[in-house]
Coordinates of C-alpha atoms and ligand atoms in Angstrom, one line a residue:
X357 CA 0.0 0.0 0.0
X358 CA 1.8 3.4 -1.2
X359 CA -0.2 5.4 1.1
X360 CA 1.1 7.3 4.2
X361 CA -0.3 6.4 7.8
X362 CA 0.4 8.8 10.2
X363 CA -0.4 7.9 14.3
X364 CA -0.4 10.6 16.3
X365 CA 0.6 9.1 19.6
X366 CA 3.4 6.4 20.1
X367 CA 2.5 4.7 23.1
X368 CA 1.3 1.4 23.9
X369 CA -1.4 0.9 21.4
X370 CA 0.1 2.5 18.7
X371 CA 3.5 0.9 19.3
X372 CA 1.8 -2.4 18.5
X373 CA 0.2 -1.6 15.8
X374 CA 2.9 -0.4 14.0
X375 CA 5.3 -3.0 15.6
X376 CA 2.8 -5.5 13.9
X377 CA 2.3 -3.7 10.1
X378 CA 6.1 -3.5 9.4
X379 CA 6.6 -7.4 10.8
X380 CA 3.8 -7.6 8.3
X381 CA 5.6 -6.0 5.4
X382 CA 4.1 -2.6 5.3
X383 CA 6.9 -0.2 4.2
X384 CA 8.7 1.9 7.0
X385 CA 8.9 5.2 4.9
X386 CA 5.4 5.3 4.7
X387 CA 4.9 4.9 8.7
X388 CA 5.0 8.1 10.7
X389 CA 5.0 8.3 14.6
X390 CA 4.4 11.4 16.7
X391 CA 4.9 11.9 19.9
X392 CA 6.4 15.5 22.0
X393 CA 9.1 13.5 23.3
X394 CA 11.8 12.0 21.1
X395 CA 13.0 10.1 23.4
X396 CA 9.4 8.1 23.2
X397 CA 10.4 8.2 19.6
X398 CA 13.8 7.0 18.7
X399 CA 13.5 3.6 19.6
X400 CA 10.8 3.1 17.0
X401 CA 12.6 4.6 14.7
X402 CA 16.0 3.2 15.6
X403 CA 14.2 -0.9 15.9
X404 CA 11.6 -0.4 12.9
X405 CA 12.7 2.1 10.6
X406 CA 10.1 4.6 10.9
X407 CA 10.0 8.0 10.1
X408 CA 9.2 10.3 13.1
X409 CA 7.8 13.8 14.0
X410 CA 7.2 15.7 17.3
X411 CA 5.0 18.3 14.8
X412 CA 1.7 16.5 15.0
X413 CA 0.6 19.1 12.2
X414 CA 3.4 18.6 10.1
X415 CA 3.3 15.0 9.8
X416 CA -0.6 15.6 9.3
X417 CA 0.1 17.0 5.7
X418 CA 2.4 14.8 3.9
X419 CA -0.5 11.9 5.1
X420 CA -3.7 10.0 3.7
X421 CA -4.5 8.0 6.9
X422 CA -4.2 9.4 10.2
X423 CA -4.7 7.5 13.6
X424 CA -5.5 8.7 16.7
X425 CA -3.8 6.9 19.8
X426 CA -3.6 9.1 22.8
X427 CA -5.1 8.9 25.8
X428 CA -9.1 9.9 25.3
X429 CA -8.7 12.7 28.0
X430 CA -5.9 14.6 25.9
X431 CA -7.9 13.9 22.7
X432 CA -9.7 17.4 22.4
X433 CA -6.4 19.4 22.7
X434 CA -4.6 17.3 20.5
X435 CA -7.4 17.4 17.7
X436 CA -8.4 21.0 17.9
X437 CA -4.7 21.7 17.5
X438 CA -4.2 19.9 14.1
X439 CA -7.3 20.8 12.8
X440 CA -6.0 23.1 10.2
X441 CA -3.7 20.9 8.9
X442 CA -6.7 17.6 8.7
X443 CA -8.9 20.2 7.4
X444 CA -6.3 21.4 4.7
X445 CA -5.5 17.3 3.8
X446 CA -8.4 15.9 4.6
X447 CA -6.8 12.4 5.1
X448 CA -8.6 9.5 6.5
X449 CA -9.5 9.4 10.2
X450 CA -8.8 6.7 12.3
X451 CA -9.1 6.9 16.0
X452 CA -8.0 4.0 18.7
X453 CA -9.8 5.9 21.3
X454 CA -11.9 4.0 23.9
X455 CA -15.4 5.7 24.0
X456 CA -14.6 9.2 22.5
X457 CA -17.6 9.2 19.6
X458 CA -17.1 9.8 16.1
X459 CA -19.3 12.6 15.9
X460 CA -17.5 14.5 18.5
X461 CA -14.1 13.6 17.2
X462 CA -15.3 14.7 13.6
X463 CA -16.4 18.0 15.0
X464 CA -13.2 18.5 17.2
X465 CA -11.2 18.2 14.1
X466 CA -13.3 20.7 11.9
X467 CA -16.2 18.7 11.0
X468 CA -17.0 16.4 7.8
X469 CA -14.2 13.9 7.6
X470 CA -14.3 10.6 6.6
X471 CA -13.4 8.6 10.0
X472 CA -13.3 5.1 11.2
X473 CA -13.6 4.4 14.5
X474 CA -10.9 1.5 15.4
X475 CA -11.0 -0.8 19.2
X476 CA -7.9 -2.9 18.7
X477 CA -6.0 -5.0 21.2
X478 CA -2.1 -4.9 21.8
X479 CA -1.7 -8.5 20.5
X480 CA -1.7 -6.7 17.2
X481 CA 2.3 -6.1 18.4
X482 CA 2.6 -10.3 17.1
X483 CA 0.1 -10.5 14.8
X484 CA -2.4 -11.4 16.8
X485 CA -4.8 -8.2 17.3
X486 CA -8.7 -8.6 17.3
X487 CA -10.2 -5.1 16.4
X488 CA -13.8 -3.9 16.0
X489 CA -14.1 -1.0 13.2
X490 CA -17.1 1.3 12.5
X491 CA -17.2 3.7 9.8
X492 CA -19.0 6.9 10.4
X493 CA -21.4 7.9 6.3
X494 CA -18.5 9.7 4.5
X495 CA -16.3 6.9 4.4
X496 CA -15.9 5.4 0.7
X497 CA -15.6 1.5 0.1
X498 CA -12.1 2.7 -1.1
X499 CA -11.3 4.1 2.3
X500 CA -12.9 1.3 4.3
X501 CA -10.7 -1.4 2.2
X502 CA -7.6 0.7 3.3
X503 CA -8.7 0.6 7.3
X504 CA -9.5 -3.4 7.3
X505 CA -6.4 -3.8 5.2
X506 CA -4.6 -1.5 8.3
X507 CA -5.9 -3.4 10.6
X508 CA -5.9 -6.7 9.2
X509 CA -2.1 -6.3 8.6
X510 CA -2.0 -7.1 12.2
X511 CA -4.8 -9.5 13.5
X512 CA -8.9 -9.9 13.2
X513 CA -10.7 -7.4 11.8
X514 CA -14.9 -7.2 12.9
X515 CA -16.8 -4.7 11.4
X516 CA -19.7 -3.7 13.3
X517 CA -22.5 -0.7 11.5
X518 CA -24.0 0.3 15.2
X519 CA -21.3 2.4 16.7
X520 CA -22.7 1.8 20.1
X521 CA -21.6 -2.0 19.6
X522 CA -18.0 -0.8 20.4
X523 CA -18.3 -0.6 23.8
X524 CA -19.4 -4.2 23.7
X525 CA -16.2 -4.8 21.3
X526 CA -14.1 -2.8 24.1
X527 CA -15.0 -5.6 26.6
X528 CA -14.9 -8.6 24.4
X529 CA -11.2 -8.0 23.1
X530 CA -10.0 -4.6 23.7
X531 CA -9.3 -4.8 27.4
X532 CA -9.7 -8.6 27.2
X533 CA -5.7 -9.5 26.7
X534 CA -5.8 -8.1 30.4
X535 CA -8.1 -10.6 31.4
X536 CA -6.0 -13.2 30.2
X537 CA -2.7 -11.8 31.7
X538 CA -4.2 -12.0 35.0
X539 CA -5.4 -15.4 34.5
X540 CA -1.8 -16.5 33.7
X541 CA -0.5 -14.6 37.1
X542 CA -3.8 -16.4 39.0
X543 CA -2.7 -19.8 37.4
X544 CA 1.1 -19.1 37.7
X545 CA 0.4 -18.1 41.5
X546 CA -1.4 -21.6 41.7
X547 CA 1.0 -23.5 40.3
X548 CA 3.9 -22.6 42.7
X549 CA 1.4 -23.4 45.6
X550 CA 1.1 -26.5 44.2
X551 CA 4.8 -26.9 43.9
X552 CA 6.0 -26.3 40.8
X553 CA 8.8 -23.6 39.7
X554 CA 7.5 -20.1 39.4
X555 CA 8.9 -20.3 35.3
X556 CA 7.7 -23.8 34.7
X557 CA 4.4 -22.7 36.2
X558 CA 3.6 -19.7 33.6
X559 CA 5.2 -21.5 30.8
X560 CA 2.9 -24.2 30.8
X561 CA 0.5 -21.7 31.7
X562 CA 0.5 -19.9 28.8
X563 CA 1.5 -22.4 26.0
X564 CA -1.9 -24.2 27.2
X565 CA -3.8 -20.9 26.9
X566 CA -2.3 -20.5 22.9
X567 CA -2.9 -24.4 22.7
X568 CA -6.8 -24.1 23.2
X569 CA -7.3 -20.8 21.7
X570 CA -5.6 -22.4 18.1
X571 CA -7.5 -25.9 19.0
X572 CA -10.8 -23.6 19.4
X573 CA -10.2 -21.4 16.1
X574 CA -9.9 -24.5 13.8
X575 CA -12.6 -26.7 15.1
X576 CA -16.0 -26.7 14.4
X577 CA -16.9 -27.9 17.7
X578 CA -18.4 -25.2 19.9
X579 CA -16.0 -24.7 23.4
X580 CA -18.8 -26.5 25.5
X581 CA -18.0 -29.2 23.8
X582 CA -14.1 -29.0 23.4
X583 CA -14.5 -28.5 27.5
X584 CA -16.5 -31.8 28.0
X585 CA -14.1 -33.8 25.8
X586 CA -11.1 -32.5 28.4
X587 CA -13.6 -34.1 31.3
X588 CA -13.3 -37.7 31.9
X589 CA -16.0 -38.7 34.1
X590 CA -15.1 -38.6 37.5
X591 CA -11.9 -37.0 36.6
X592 CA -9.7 -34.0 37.4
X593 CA -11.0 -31.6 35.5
X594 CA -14.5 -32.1 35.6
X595 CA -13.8 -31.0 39.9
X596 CA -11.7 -28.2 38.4
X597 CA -14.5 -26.7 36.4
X598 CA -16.9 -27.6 38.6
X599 CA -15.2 -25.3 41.7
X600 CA -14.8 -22.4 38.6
X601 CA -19.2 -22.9 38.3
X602 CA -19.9 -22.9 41.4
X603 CA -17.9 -19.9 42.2
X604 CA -19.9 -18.6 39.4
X605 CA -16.8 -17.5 37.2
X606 CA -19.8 -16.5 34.3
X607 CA -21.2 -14.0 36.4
X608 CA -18.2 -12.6 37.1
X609 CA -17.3 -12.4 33.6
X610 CA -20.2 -10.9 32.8
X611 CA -19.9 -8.4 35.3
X612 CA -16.6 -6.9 34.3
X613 CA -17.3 -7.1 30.9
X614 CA -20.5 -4.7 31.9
X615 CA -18.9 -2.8 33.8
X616 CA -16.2 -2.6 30.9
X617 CA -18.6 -1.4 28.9
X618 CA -20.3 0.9 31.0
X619 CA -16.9 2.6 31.4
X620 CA -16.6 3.1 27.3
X621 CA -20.2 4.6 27.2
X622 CA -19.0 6.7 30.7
X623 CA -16.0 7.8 29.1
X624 CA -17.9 9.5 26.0
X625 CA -20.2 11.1 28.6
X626 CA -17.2 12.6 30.0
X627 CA -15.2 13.7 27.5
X628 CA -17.2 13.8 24.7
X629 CA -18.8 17.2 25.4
X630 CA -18.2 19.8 22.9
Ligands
NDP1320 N1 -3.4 0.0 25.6 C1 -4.4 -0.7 25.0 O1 -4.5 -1.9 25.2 C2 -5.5 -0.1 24.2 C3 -5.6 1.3 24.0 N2 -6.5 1.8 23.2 C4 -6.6 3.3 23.1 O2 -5.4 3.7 22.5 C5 -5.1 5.1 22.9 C6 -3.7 5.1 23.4 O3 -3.6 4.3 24.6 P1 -2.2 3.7 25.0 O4 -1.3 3.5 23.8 O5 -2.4 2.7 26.0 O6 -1.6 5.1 25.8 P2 -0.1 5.5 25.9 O7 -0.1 6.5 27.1 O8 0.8 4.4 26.0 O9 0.2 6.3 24.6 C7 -0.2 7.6 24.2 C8 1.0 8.3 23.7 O10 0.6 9.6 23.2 C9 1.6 10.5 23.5 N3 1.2 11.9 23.4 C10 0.8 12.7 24.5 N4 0.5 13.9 24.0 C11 0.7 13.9 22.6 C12 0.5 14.8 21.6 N5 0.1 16.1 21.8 N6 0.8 14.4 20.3 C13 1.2 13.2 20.0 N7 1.4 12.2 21.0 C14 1.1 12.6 22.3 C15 2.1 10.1 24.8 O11 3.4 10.6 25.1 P3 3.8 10.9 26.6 O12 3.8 9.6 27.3 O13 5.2 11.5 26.5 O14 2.8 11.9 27.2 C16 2.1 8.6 24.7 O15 3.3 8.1 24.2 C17 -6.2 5.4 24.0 O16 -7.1 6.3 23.4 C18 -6.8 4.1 24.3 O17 -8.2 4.3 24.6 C19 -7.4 1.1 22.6 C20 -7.4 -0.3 22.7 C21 -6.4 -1.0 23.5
LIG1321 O1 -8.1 0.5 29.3 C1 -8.4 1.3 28.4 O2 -9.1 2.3 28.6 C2 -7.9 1.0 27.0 C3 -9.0 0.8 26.1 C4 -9.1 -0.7 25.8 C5 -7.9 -1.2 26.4 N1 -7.2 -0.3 27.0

């Protein structure tokens, strides 16, 4: 793809992201990252290649995508501050935020821009991202081709035509990797109670957590039943899971991931004010 892809922000998010499109084979000349520190920025330049920019307007003119990954609470300064130069390119919009709305990002960056609304997930850093994308009415087929080809350069791309159904996509995948990072410190924790090696412990961990989620993605079996075919009858696991039901680890989950949720949909309430 010849076409530039700016992200203004080079933290977390965006780190993996790009981390994951030049592993991919996306060019590095036509990557920019902006950050005010270079300090943030010349590792990423220095280990991928990268061109870099602490002028957030600058880099917005030479570009045809731009993303948006800072923090949702800077987000209004940061727009309103390059929104001559977006206005002047009119480049497509792409923003990582968590809850910040399309309409009000549109409108804090002058108003009528084509803009995709992107929740990914930092295993996009190997490859392995999930992201839900909406697209708000000015984006072109042409445009939405370039985001899912963006995004799938780096994992799973959902699209979803209710922008509301983000938040829902926020707590399915976006914050999800945490989810499973704190399993692996609950099981590692376990594991060394039960005698094992605090390295053996999360390495098996973890290589059984990739093991079902690749045994899962290529069977057409649904997980209830890859789960009963783990449970001999009478058998270890069936007491494991049965402890995890009764200590009702589904309502749990589904009370964070509401609560997840409910955060995203707080969030716009509280920033998205114009
Ligand atoms: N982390 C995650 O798993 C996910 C994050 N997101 C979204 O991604 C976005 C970024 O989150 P995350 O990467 O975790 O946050 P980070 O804090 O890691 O990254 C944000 C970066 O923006 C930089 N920054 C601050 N001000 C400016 C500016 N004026 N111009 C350019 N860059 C600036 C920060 O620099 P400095 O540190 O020097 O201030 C920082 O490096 C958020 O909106 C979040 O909702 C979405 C999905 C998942
Ligand atoms: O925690 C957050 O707000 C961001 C959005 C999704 C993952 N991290």
């Amino acid at each position: 793809m010849a076409s530039t892809i700016t992200f203004i922000g080079a933290g977390n998010m965006a780190g993996a992201i790009i981390g994951g499109m030049i592993e991919s084979g996306f060019a590095p000349n036509d990557v920019i990252a902006t950050s005010p520190s270079d300090d943030v920025l010349a590792p990423l330049r220095e280990r991928l290649g990268i061109r870099t920019e602490t002028d957030n307007a600058a880099a917005v003119a030479e570009s045809d995508v731009v993303v948006l990954a800072v923090k949702p609470q800077i987000m209004r300064e940061v727009c309103e501050q390059m929104r001559d130069a977006v206005q002047a390119r009119r480049p497509l919009i792409v923003s990582v935020a968590a809850g910040l709305p399309a309409e009000t990002l549109e409108a804090w960056l002058g108003g009528e821009l084509p803009l995709v609304r992107c929740m990914p997930n930092t295993p996009a850093l190997v490859g392995a991202g999930a992201a839900g994308l909406y697209a708000n009415a000015r984006v072109d087929e042409d445009q939405r081709r370039l985001a899912t080809e963006l995004m799938e350069a780096v994992g799973l791309v959902e699209w979803v035509e209710d922008e509301a159904l983000l938040d829902a996509v926020t707590a399915v995948s976006g914050s999800a990797p945490a989810y499973f990072f704190l399993m692996f410190e609950a099981m590692e924790e376990a594991g060394v109670k039960l005698g094992l090696p605090a390295d053996t412990a999360r390495r098996l961990a973890m290589q059984t957590a990739l093991g079902a989620a690749k045994m899962a993605l290529s069977s057409d079996k649904p997980p209830a039943e890859l789960k009963r075919n783990v449970m001999s009858p009478g058998g270890t696991t069936e007491r494991a899971i049965a402890h995890l039901e009764d200590a009702e680890l589904r309502r749990i989950m589904g009370e964070a991931m509401t609560a997840c949720a409910d955060r995203a949909a707080e969030m716009a309430d509280e920033l998205g004010q114009r």
